[in-house]
Tab-separated table of C-alpha atoms in Angstrom:
chain	number	residue	atom	x	y	z
A	1	ASN	CA	0.000	0.000	0.000
A	2	ALA	CA	1.201	3.495	-0.824
A	3	GLY	CA	-0.736	5.067	2.063
A	4	VAL	CA	-1.446	8.773	1.556
A	5	THR	CA	0.041	10.273	-1.599
A	6	GLN	CA	0.324	14.007	-2.176
A	7	THR	CA	1.296	15.758	-5.366
A	8	PRO	CA	3.125	17.912	-6.172
A	9	LYS	CA	5.878	17.957	-3.542
A	10	PHE	CA	6.888	21.514	-4.376
A	11	GLN	CA	5.049	24.338	-6.112
A	12	VAL	CA	5.688	28.015	-6.738
A	13	LEU	CA	2.767	30.233	-7.684
A	14	LYS	CA	2.307	33.875	-8.477
A	15	THR	CA	-0.237	35.892	-6.553
A	16	GLY	CA	-3.678	35.394	-8.049
A	17	GLN	CA	-2.980	32.050	-9.679
A	18	SER	CA	-5.111	29.047	-8.851
A	19	MET	CA	-4.075	25.463	-8.419
A	20	THR	CA	-5.125	22.125	-6.977
A	21	LEU	CA	-3.152	20.085	-4.500
A	22	GLN	CA	-3.852	16.424	-4.991
A	23	CYS	CA	-4.310	13.862	-2.241
A	24	ALA	CA	-5.110	10.180	-2.630
A	25	GLN	CA	-5.234	7.321	-0.142
A	26	ASP	CA	-5.468	3.605	-0.805
A	27	MET	CA	-6.430	2.432	2.685
A	28	ASN	CA	-10.199	2.823	2.215
A	29	HIS	CA	-10.289	5.315	5.068
A	30	GLU	CA	-13.545	7.144	5.678
A	31	TYR	CA	-12.004	10.367	6.871
A	32	MET	CA	-9.662	12.766	5.120
A	33	SER	CA	-8.384	16.179	6.095
A	34	TRP	CA	-6.097	18.995	5.026
A	35	TYR	CA	-3.742	20.827	7.360
A	36	ARG	CA	-1.278	23.621	6.827
A	37	GLN	CA	1.918	23.935	8.808
A	38	ASP	CA	3.564	27.268	9.410
A	39	PRO	CA	6.685	27.929	11.515
A	40	GLY	CA	5.830	28.254	15.192
A	41	MET	CA	2.139	27.562	14.527
A	42	GLY	CA	1.948	23.802	14.529
A	43	LEU	CA	-0.672	22.341	12.189
A	44	ARG	CA	-3.989	24.026	11.536
A	45	LEU	CA	-6.992	22.311	10.019
A	46	ILE	CA	-8.231	23.734	6.711
A	47	HIS	CA	-11.033	21.363	5.653
A	48	TYR	CA	-12.030	17.834	6.447
A	49	SER	CA	-14.358	15.133	5.156
A	50	VAL	CA	-16.095	12.283	6.936
A	51	GLY	CA	-17.008	10.497	3.708
A	52	ALA	CA	-17.610	10.864	-0.002
A	53	GLY	CA	-19.842	13.866	-0.690
A	54	ILE	CA	-19.426	15.321	2.806
A	55	THR	CA	-17.001	18.111	3.660
A	56	ASP	CA	-16.753	20.711	6.376
A	57	GLN	CA	-14.596	23.658	7.303
A	58	GLY	CA	-11.780	23.603	9.773
A	59	GLU	CA	-10.013	26.438	11.566
A	60	VAL	CA	-8.577	28.253	8.517
A	61	PRO	CA	-10.807	27.553	5.467
A	62	ASN	CA	-10.746	30.946	3.745
A	63	GLY	CA	-9.223	30.878	0.277
A	64	TYR	CA	-9.521	27.112	-0.086
A	65	ASN	CA	-12.118	24.776	-1.555
A	66	VAL	CA	-12.454	21.021	-1.293
A	67	SER	CA	-14.653	18.295	-2.667
A	68	ARG	CA	-14.841	14.566	-2.008
A	69	SER	CA	-16.351	12.704	-4.936
A	70	THR	CA	-14.663	9.383	-4.091
A	71	THR	CA	-13.403	7.726	-0.935
A	72	GLU	CA	-9.852	7.785	-2.275
A	73	ASP	CA	-9.384	11.400	-3.368
A	74	PHE	CA	-9.585	14.702	-1.531
A	75	PRO	CA	-8.152	17.586	-3.604
A	76	LEU	CA	-7.535	21.034	-2.134
A	77	ARG	CA	-8.084	24.007	-4.426
A	78	LEU	CA	-6.512	27.403	-3.966
A	79	LEU	CA	-8.845	29.809	-5.693
A	80	SER	CA	-6.602	32.887	-5.969
A	81	ALA	CA	-3.241	32.353	-4.323
A	82	ALA	CA	-1.956	34.917	-1.849
A	83	PRO	CA	1.464	35.202	-0.156
A	84	SER	CA	-0.234	34.363	3.155
A	85	GLN	CA	-0.892	30.899	1.744
A	86	THR	CA	2.808	30.143	1.557
A	87	SER	CA	3.033	27.074	3.752
A	88	VAL	CA	3.534	23.341	3.883
A	89	TYR	CA	0.297	21.473	3.253
A	90	PHE	CA	-0.427	18.030	4.632
A	91	CYS	CA	-3.208	15.689	3.732
A	92	ALA	CA	-4.210	13.015	6.222
A	93	SER	CA	-6.620	10.125	6.346
A	94	SER	CA	-8.093	8.215	9.229
A	95	TYR	CA	-10.741	5.725	10.219
A	96	ARG	CA	-12.919	4.987	13.165
A	97	ASP	CA	-11.796	1.886	14.999
A	98	ARG	CA	-15.084	0.017	15.186
A	99	GLY	CA	-13.479	-2.578	17.408
A	100	ASP	CA	-12.817	0.186	19.908
A	101	PRO	CA	-15.443	2.871	19.234
A	102	GLY	CA	-14.329	5.003	22.144
A	103	THR	CA	-11.013	5.891	20.593
A	104	ASN	CA	-10.173	8.862	18.505
A	105	GLU	CA	-9.123	8.448	14.970
A	106	LYS	CA	-5.370	8.222	14.389
A	107	LEU	CA	-4.144	10.234	11.426
A	108	PHE	CA	-2.026	8.894	8.594
A	109	PHE	CA	-0.192	11.740	6.881
A	110	GLY	CA	1.135	12.277	3.397
A	111	SER	CA	4.640	13.659	2.905
A	112	GLY	CA	3.437	17.196	2.267
A	113	THR	CA	3.425	19.869	-0.433
A	114	GLN	CA	5.655	22.885	0.036
A	115	LEU	CA	3.914	25.863	-1.562
A	116	SER	CA	5.414	29.287	-2.146
A	117	VAL	CA	3.284	32.173	-3.368
A	118	LEU	CA	5.234	35.122	-4.732
B	1	SER	CA	-6.584	29.125	17.828
B	2	GLN	CA	-4.211	26.440	19.027
B	3	GLN	CA	-5.522	23.988	21.572
B	4	GLY	CA	-2.163	22.826	22.799
B	5	GLU	CA	0.851	24.604	24.113
B	6	GLU	CA	4.023	22.583	24.203
B	7	ASP	CA	6.997	23.043	26.430
B	8	PRO	CA	9.858	23.308	25.833
B	9	GLN	CA	9.870	24.587	22.270
B	10	ALA	CA	13.311	23.078	21.780
B	11	LEU	CA	15.272	20.460	23.690
B	12	SER	CA	18.833	19.283	23.178
B	13	ILE	CA	20.174	16.214	24.984
B	14	GLN	CA	22.892	13.583	24.692
B	15	GLU	CA	22.257	10.064	23.480
B	16	GLY	CA	21.189	7.827	26.324
B	17	GLU	CA	19.498	10.596	28.281
B	18	ASN	CA	15.742	10.827	28.785
B	19	ALA	CA	13.683	13.483	27.042
B	20	THR	CA	10.487	14.910	28.498
B	21	MET	CA	8.049	17.069	26.574
B	22	ASN	CA	4.926	18.652	27.975
B	23	CYS	CA	1.626	19.625	26.420
B	24	SER	CA	-1.182	21.699	27.864
B	25	TYR	CA	-4.615	22.107	26.344
B	26	LYS	CA	-7.592	24.340	26.926
B	27	THR	CA	-10.859	22.452	26.517
B	28	SER	CA	-12.270	19.060	27.380
B	29	ILE	CA	-11.030	16.179	25.301
B	30	ASN	CA	-11.751	12.520	24.685
B	31	ASN	CA	-8.244	11.578	23.679
B	32	LEU	CA	-4.786	13.011	23.286
B	33	GLN	CA	-2.286	11.810	20.727
B	34	TRP	CA	1.422	12.345	20.152
B	35	TYR	CA	3.003	12.536	16.711
B	36	ARG	CA	6.601	12.700	15.486
B	37	GLN	CA	7.793	14.634	12.456
B	38	ASN	CA	11.210	14.102	10.966
B	39	SER	CA	12.625	17.031	9.040
B	40	GLY	CA	10.869	17.487	5.721
B	41	ARG	CA	8.471	14.609	6.281
B	42	GLY	CA	4.875	14.063	7.268
B	43	LEU	CA	3.771	13.345	10.817
B	44	VAL	CA	3.740	9.824	12.189
B	45	HIS	CA	1.388	8.715	14.953
B	46	LEU	CA	3.194	7.538	18.096
B	47	ILE	CA	0.680	6.923	20.839
B	48	LEU	CA	-2.875	7.687	21.912
B	49	ILE	CA	-4.123	8.057	25.463
B	50	ARG	CA	-7.790	8.221	26.381
B	51	SER	CA	-9.257	10.740	28.763
B	52	ASN	CA	-9.951	7.990	31.323
B	53	GLU	CA	-6.339	6.791	31.286
B	54	ARG	CA	-3.527	8.288	33.324
B	55	GLU	CA	-0.479	6.602	31.841
B	56	LYS	CA	0.404	4.581	28.782
B	57	HIS	CA	3.583	2.914	27.565
B	58	SER	CA	4.811	1.939	24.131
B	59	GLY	CA	8.386	0.719	23.887
B	60	ARG	CA	10.617	3.582	25.067
B	61	LEU	CA	7.682	5.998	25.159
B	62	ARG	CA	5.692	6.842	28.255
B	63	VAL	CA	2.748	9.212	28.107
B	64	THR	CA	0.870	10.628	31.051
B	65	LEU	CA	-2.384	12.537	31.073
B	66	ASP	CA	-3.752	14.745	33.847
B	67	THR	CA	-7.221	15.907	32.846
B	68	SER	CA	-7.608	18.000	35.997
B	69	LYS	CA	-4.611	20.082	34.930
B	70	LYS	CA	-5.346	19.699	31.224
B	71	SER	CA	-1.823	18.536	30.568
B	72	SER	CA	0.116	15.622	29.152
B	73	SER	CA	3.751	14.637	29.014
B	74	LEU	CA	5.747	12.459	26.667
B	75	LEU	CA	8.863	10.768	28.018
B	76	ILE	CA	11.362	9.145	25.679
B	77	THR	CA	13.785	6.975	27.627
B	78	ALA	CA	17.353	6.129	26.598
B	79	SER	CA	17.170	8.488	23.632
B	80	ARG	CA	18.962	7.808	20.375
B	81	ALA	CA	20.184	10.093	17.614
B	82	ALA	CA	17.355	8.692	15.473
B	83	ASP	CA	14.844	10.239	17.913
B	84	THR	CA	15.849	13.685	16.637
B	85	ALA	CA	12.584	15.137	15.339
B	86	SER	CA	9.724	17.461	16.217
B	87	TYR	CA	7.041	16.095	18.502
B	88	PHE	CA	3.450	17.302	18.508
B	89	CYS	CA	0.535	16.656	20.795
B	90	ALA	CA	-2.962	16.664	19.321
B	91	THR	CA	-6.375	16.584	20.942
B	92	GLY	CA	-9.754	15.543	19.653
B	93	PHE	CA	-13.151	14.038	20.267
B	94	TYR	CA	-14.993	10.892	19.312
B	95	ASN	CA	-15.944	10.435	15.681
B	96	GLN	CA	-14.716	13.813	14.557
B	97	GLY	CA	-13.422	12.598	11.245
B	98	GLY	CA	-9.759	13.308	11.830
B	99	LYS	CA	-10.422	16.767	13.173
B	100	LEU	CA	-7.511	17.149	15.558
B	101	ILE	CA	-6.098	20.271	17.153
B	102	PHE	CA	-2.322	20.313	17.280
B	103	GLY	CA	0.123	21.968	19.591
B	104	GLN	CA	3.050	23.985	18.305
B	105	GLY	CA	5.536	21.172	18.809
B	106	THR	CA	8.793	20.496	20.594
B	107	GLU	CA	11.956	20.223	18.525
B	108	LEU	CA	14.153	17.495	19.994
B	109	SER	CA	17.819	17.163	19.119
B	110	VAL	CA	19.694	14.105	20.369
B	111	LYS	CA	23.448	14.403	20.004
B	112	PRO	CA	25.524	11.238	19.560
């Protein structure tokens, strides 16, 4: 299994450009999420999905769109890139442990996309 | 807003020493998790402790949780150079679809 795959690994955009960060997982996980990581800020949740066709906003959703048409894919779209969106973006997937329904879902992370907006 | 505050922000020790990292959080939780991030890589799940547990072990890792103080600690015993990484605590609730709130992390450097 490849786990969680993110593409591209690096991207440079000009202000105002749009692009899509791709995320795919092959573990049949119900849940997928996008985080951004900035120096000294830890990880902040952008959007998340609890299943195909269902998405919701996280802590910092402005400027980003998501959709979840399949269980496997969860792309993140930057509508009009801004320098404030320069960051490292991580996609993660997770599942509910039905054998232990009281536990939280553990996240499996992709290797990240480093985005620079000039 | 960040849920967790981690302390220290950076820690440098010699191989063989123990490393202790602390995490404080603000609201009620169901579970607290610890993750490791090697430089330039994604995060890797280390250990999960439930709100009704006080201590948990996994290999050289020991995690404690004090819900009355809203704090947790991660102890790595007999550290190795390969333990050099950033460590993050994360809190969440049942069935939240991977919606975790992360602390700012502790950067651990283990010198051979």
